[in-house]
CSV table of C-alpha atoms and ligand atoms in Angstrom, one decimal:
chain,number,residue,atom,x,y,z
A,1455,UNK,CA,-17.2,-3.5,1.7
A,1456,UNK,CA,-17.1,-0.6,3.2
A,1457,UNK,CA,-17.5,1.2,7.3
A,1458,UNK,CA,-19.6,4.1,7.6
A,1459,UNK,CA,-18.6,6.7,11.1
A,1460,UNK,CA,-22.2,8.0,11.8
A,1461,UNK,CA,-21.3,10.6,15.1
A,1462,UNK,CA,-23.3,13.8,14.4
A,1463,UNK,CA,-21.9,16.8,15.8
A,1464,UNK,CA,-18.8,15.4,16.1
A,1465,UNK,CA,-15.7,16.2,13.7
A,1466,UNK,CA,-14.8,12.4,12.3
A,1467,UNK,CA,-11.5,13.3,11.1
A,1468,UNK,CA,-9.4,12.5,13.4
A,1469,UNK,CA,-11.2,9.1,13.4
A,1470,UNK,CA,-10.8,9.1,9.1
A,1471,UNK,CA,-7.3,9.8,10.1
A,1472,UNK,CA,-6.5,7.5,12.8
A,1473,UNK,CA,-8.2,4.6,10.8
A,1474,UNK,CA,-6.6,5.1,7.5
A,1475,UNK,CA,-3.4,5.4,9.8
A,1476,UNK,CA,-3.7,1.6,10.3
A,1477,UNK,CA,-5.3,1.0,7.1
A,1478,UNK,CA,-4.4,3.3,4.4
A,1479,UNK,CA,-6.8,1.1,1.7
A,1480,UNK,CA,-9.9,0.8,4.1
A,1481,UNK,CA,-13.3,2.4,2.5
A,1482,UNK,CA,-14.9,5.0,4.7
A,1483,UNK,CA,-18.0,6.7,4.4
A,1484,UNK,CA,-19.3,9.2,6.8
A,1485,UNK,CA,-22.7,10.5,7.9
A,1486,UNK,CA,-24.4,12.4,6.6
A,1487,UNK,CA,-22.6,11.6,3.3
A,1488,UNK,CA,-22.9,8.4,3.0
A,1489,UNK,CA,-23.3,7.5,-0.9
A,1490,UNK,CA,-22.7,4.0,-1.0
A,1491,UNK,CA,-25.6,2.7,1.8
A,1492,UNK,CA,-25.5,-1.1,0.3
A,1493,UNK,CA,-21.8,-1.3,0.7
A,1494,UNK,CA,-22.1,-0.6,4.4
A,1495,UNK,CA,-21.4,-3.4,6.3
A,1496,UNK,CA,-19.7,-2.1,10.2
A,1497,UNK,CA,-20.9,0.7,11.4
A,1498,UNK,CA,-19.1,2.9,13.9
A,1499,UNK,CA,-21.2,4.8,16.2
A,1500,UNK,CA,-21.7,7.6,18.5
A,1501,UNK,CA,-25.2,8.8,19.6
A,1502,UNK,CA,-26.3,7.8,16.0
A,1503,UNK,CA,-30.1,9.0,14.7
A,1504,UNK,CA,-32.4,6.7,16.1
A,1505,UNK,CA,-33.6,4.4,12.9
A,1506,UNK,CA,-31.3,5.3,11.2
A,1507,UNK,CA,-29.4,2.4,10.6
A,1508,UNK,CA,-32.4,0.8,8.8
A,1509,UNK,CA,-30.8,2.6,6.1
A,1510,UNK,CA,-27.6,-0.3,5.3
A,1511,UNK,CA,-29.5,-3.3,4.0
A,1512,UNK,CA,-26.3,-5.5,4.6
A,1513,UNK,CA,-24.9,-4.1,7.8
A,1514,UNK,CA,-23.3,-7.1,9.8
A,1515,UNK,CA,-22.2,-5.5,12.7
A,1516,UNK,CA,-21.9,-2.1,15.0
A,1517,UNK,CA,-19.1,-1.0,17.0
A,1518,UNK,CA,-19.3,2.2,19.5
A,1519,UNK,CA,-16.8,4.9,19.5
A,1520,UNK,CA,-16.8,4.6,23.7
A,1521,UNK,CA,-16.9,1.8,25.6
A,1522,UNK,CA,-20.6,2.5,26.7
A,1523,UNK,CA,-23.0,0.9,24.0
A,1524,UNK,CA,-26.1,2.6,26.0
A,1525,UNK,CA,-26.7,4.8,23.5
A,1526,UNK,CA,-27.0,2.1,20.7
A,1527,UNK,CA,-29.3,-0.7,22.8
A,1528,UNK,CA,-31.8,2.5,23.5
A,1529,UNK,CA,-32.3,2.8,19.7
A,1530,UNK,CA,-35.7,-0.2,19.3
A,1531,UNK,CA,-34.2,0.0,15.8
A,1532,UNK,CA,-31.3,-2.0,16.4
A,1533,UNK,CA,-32.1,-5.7,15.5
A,1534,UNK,CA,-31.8,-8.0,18.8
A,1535,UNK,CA,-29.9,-10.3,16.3
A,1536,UNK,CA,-27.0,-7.7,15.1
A,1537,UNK,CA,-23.7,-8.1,16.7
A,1538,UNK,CA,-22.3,-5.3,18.9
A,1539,UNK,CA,-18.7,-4.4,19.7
A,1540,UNK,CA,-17.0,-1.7,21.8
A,1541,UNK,CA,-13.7,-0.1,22.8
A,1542,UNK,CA,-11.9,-2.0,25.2
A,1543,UNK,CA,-8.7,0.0,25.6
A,1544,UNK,CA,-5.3,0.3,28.1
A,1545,UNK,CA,-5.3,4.5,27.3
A,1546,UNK,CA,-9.1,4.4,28.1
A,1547,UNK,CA,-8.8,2.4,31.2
A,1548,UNK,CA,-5.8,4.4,32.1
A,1549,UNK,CA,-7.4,7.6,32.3
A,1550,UNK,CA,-10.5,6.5,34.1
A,1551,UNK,CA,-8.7,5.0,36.5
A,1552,UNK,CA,-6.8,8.4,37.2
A,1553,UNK,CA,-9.8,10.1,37.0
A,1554,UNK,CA,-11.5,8.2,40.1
A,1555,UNK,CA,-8.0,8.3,41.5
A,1556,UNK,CA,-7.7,12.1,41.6
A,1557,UNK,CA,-11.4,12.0,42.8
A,1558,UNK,CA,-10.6,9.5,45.9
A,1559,UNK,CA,-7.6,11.7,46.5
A,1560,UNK,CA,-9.2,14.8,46.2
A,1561,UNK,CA,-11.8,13.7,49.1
A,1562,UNK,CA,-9.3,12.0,51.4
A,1563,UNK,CA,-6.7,15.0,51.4
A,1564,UNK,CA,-8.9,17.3,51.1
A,1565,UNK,CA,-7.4,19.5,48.5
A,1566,UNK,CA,-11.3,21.5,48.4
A,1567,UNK,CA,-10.9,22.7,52.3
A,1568,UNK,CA,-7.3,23.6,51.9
A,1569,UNK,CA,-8.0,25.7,48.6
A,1570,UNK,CA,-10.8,27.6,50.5
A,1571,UNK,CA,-8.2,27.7,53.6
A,1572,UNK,CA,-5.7,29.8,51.7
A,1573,UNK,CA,-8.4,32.0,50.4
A,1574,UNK,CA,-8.9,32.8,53.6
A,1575,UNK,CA,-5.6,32.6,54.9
A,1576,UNK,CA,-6.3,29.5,57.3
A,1577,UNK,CA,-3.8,27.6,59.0
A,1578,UNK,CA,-5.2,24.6,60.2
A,1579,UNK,CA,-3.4,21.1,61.0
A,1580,UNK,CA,-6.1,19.2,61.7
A,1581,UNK,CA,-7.5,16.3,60.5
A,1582,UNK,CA,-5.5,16.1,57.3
A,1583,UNK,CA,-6.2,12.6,56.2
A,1584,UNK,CA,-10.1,11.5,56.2
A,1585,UNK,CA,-9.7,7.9,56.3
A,1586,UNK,CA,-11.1,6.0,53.0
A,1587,UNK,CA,-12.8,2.8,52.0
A,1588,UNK,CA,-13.5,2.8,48.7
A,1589,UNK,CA,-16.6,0.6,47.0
A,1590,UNK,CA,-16.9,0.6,43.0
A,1591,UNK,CA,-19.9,-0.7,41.3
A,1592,UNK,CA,-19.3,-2.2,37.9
A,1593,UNK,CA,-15.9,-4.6,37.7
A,1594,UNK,CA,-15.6,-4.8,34.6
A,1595,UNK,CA,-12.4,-3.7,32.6
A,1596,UNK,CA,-12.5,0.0,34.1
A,1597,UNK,CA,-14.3,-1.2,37.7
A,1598,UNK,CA,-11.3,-3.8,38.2
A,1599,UNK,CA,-8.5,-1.2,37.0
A,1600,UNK,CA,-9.8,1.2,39.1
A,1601,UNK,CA,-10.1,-1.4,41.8
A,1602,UNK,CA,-6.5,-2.7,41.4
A,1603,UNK,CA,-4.8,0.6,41.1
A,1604,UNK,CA,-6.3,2.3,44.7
A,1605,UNK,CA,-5.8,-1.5,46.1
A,1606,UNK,CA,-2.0,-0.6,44.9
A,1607,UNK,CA,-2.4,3.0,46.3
A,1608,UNK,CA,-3.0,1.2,49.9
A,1609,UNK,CA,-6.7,1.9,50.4
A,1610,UNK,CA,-9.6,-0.5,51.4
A,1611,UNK,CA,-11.4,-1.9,47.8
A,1612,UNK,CA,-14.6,-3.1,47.6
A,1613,UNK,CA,-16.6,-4.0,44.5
A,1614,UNK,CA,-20.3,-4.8,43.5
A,1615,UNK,CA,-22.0,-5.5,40.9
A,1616,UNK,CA,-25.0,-7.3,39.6
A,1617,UNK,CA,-23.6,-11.1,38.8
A,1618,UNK,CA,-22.2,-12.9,41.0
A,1619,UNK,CA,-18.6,-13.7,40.9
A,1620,UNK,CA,-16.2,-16.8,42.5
A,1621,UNK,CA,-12.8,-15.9,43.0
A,1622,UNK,CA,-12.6,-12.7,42.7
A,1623,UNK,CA,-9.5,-10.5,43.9
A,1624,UNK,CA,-11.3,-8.5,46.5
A,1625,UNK,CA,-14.3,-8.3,48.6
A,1626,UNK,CA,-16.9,-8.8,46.2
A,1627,UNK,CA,-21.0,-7.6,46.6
A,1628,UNK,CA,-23.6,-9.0,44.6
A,1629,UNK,CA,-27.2,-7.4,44.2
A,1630,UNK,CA,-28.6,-8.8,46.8
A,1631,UNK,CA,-25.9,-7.3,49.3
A,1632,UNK,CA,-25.9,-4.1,48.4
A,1633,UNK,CA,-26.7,-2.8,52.0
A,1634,UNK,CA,-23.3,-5.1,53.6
A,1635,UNK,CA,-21.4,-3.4,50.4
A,1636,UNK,CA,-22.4,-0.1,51.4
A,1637,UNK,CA,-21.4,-0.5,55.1
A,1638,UNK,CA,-18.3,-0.9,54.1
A,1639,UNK,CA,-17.6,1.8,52.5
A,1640,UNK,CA,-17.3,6.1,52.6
A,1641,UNK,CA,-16.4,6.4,49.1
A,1642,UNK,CA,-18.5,5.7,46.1
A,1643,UNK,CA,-17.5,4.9,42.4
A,1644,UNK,CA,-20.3,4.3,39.8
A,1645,UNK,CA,-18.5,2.4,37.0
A,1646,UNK,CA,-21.8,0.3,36.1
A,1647,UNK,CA,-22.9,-0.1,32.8
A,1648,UNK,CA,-26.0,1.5,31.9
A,1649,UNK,CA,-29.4,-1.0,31.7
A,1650,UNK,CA,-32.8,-0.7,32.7
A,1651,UNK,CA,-31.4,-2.8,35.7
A,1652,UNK,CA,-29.0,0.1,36.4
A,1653,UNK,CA,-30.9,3.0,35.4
A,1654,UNK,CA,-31.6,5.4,38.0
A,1655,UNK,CA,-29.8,3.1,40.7
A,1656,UNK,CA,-28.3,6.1,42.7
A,1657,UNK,CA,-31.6,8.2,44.3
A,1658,UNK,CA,-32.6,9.0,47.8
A,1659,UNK,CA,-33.3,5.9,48.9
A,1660,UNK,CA,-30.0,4.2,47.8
A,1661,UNK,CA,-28.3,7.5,49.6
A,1662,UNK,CA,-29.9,6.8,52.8
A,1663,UNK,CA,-28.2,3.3,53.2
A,1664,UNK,CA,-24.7,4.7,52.6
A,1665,UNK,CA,-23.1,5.3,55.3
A,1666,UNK,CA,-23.2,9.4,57.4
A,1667,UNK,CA,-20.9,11.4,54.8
A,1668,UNK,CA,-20.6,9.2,52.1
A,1669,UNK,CA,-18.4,10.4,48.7
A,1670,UNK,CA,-19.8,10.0,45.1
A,1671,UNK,CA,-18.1,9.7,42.0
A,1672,UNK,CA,-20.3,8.9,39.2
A,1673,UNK,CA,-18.2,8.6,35.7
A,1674,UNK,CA,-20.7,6.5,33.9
A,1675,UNK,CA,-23.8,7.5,32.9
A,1676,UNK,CA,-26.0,10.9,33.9
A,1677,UNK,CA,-29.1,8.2,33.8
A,1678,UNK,CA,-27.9,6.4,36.5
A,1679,UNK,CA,-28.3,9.2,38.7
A,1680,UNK,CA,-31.7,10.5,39.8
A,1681,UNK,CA,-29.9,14.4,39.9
A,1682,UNK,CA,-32.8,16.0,41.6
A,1683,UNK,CA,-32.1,13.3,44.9
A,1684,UNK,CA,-28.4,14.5,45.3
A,1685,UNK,CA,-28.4,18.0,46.8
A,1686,UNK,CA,-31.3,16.5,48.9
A,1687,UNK,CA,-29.1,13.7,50.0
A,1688,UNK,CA,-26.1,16.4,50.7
A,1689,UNK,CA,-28.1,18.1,52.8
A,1690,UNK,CA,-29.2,15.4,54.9
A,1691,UNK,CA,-25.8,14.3,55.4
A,1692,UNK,CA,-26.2,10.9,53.8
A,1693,UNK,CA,-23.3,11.9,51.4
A,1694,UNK,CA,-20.7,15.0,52.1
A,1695,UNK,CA,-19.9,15.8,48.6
A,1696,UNK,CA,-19.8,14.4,44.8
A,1697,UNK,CA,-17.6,14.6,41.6
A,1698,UNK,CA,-19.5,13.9,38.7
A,1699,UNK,CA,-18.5,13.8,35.1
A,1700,UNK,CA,-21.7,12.6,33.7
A,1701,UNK,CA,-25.3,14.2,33.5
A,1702,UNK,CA,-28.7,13.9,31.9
A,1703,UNK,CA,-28.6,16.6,29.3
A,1704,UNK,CA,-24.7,17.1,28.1
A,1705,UNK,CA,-23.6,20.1,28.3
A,1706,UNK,CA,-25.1,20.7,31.5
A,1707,UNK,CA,-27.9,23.8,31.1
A,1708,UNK,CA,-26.8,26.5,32.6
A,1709,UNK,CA,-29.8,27.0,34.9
A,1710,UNK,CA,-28.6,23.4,36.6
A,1711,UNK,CA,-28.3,23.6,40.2
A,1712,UNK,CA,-25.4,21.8,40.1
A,1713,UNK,CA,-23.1,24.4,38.9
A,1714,UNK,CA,-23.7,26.9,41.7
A,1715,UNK,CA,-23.5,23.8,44.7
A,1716,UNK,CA,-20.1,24.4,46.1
A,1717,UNK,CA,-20.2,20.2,47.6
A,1718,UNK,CA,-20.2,18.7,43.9
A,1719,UNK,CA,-17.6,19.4,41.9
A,1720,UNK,CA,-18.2,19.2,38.1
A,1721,UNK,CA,-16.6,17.9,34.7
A,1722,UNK,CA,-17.6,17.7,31.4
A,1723,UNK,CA,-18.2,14.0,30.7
A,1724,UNK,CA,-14.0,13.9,29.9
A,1725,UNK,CA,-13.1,11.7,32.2
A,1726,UNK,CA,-11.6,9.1,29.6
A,1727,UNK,CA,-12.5,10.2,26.5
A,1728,UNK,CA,-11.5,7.6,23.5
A,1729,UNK,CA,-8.2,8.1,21.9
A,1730,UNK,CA,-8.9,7.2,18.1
A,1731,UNK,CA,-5.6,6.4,17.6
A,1732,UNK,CA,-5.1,3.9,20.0
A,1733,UNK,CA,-8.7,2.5,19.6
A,1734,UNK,CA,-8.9,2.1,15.6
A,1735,UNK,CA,-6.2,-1.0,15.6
A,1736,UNK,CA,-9.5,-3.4,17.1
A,1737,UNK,CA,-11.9,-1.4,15.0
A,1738,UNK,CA,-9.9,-2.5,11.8
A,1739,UNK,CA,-9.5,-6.1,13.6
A,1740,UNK,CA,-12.7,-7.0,13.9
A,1741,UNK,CA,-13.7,-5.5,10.8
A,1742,UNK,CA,-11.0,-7.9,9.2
A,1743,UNK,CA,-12.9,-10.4,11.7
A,1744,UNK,CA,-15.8,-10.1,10.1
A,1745,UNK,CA,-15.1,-10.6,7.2
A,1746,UNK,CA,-12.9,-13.7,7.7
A,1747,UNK,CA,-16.0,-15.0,10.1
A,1748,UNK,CA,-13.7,-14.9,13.0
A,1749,UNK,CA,-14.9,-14.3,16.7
A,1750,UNK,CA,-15.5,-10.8,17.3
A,1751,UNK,CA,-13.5,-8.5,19.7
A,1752,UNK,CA,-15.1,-7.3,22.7
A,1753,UNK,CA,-18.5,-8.7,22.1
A,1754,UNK,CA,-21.4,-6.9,24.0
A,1755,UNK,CA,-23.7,-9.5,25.1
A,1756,UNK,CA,-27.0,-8.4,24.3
A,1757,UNK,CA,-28.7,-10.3,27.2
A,1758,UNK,CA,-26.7,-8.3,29.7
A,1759,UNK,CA,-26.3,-5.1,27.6
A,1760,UNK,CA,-23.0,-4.3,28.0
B,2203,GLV,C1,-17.7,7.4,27.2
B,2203,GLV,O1,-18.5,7.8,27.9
B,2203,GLV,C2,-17.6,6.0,26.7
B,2203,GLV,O2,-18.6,5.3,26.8
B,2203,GLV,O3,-16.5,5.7,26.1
């Protein structure tokens, strides 16, 4: 029984490594070597060929290298019946929540303005604290870190998403309140998951009912953003300026406005980046799970896709 790593264009050793770490006897095989097809049963996968998996005639189950499993539900290929697993992780929560951190720090102290101050030798006292409300979108393990840590920090939290939820540990927004969500708020955090429901979400006319001025930080998907709406939406004031980690085409072309618009600041999709060492332990668990007919870790459910 064996568990093929099929993440082309990507260097799998450190995975290998980090797997055989916690499991010096497991059987690998990696793509595009893989010798063995039949003895395939868990795959690991990052932005995998679509089809491809058609190739393992007794695969049993699929776990993404990220916590995103986007990039496996968009391949038809993928039987609706095949169970799907993903990283849930403390060092991958920990560094997305710092990520949005810096980001929600970065707009309410201002650290842009005071860089282009000392360029220009500025001195100026005023207004050093823009006051901050923060709304993220998508509660889920990263959404409710996020959510707990700047509720910590002392700022306003708010969260949405597309389920409603009873008890939950701070204002909570459903779909259908998007509009009272967004009156809330002045910053922005897209944690959501991506789904056809999703897809897309942030254009134009989701900008015009934020509130004057409103800060975006998108860290999940490029595909939730409609990219040609956001310098349109700067300019009409609707938002005041964006940090973004994710696009449509990774790496960003260089012909993409985004890299000369001074308002958004840029980063390349490594806003928590998955730590193979501290993921493979529940990689080799629910392999073990698997085959013991245990339930799985971190189940994706299929109906809600994520
Ligand atoms: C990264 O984008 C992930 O899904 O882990």
């Amino acid at each position: 029984m064996s568990l093929a790593i099929i993440s082309p264009g990507r260097n799998p050793q450190v995975w290998i490594d980090a797997l055989i770490f916690h499991q010096p006897d497991i059987d690998i095989q990696i793509y595009p070597d893989i010798k063995r097809p039949e003895d395939v049963e868990m795959a690991l996968l990052w932005q995998h060929p679509p089809g491809y998996l058609d190739t393992f005639p007794n695969l049993k189950l699929i776990s993404s290298l990220g916590a995103g499993v986007d990039h496996i539900l968009s391949d038809p290929a993928v039987p609706a019946s095949m169970p799907i697993v993903r990283i849930v992780d403390e060092k991958l929560t920990w560094s997305m929540t710092n990520y949005v951190v810096m980001g929600v720090l970065n707009f309410h102290r201002q650290i842009t303005r005071y860089q282009a101050d000392q360029k220009r030798k500025v001195w100026d006292m005023s207004n050093p604290e823009i006051p901050v409300k923060v709304g993220v979108m998508g509660v889920g393990a990263l959404g409710g870190d996020v959510l707990d840590k700047l509720n910590y920090l002392g700022f306003p939290v708010f969260g949405f998403g597309f389920t409603k939820k009873d008890d939950f540990p701070y204002p909570y927004f459903s779909k259908d309140h998007l509009q009272d969500f967004l009156n809330e708020i002045n910053v922005l955090v897209c944690l959501l998951p991506l789904t056809p429901e999703t897809e897309s979400i942030l254009d134009l006319k989701f900008f015009k009912k934020c509130q004057t001025g409103t800060y975006l930080i998108n860290v999940a998907r490029g595909k939730h953003l409609v990219e040609e709406d956001l310098i349109p939406a700067l300019n009409q004031g609707f938002l005041s300026g964006a940090m973004l980690d994710v696009y449509r085409q990774e790496p960003l072309p260089d012909t993409h406005p985004f890299w000369e618009e001074e308002r958004i600041q840029i980063t390349p999709h490594i806003a928590s980046v998955t730590n193979p060492r501290a993921a493979s332990p529940q990689i080799i668990e629910n392999f073990r799970r698997l085959r013991s007919n245990q339930p799985l870790l971190n189940l994706v459910d299929r109906k809600k896709g994520y």
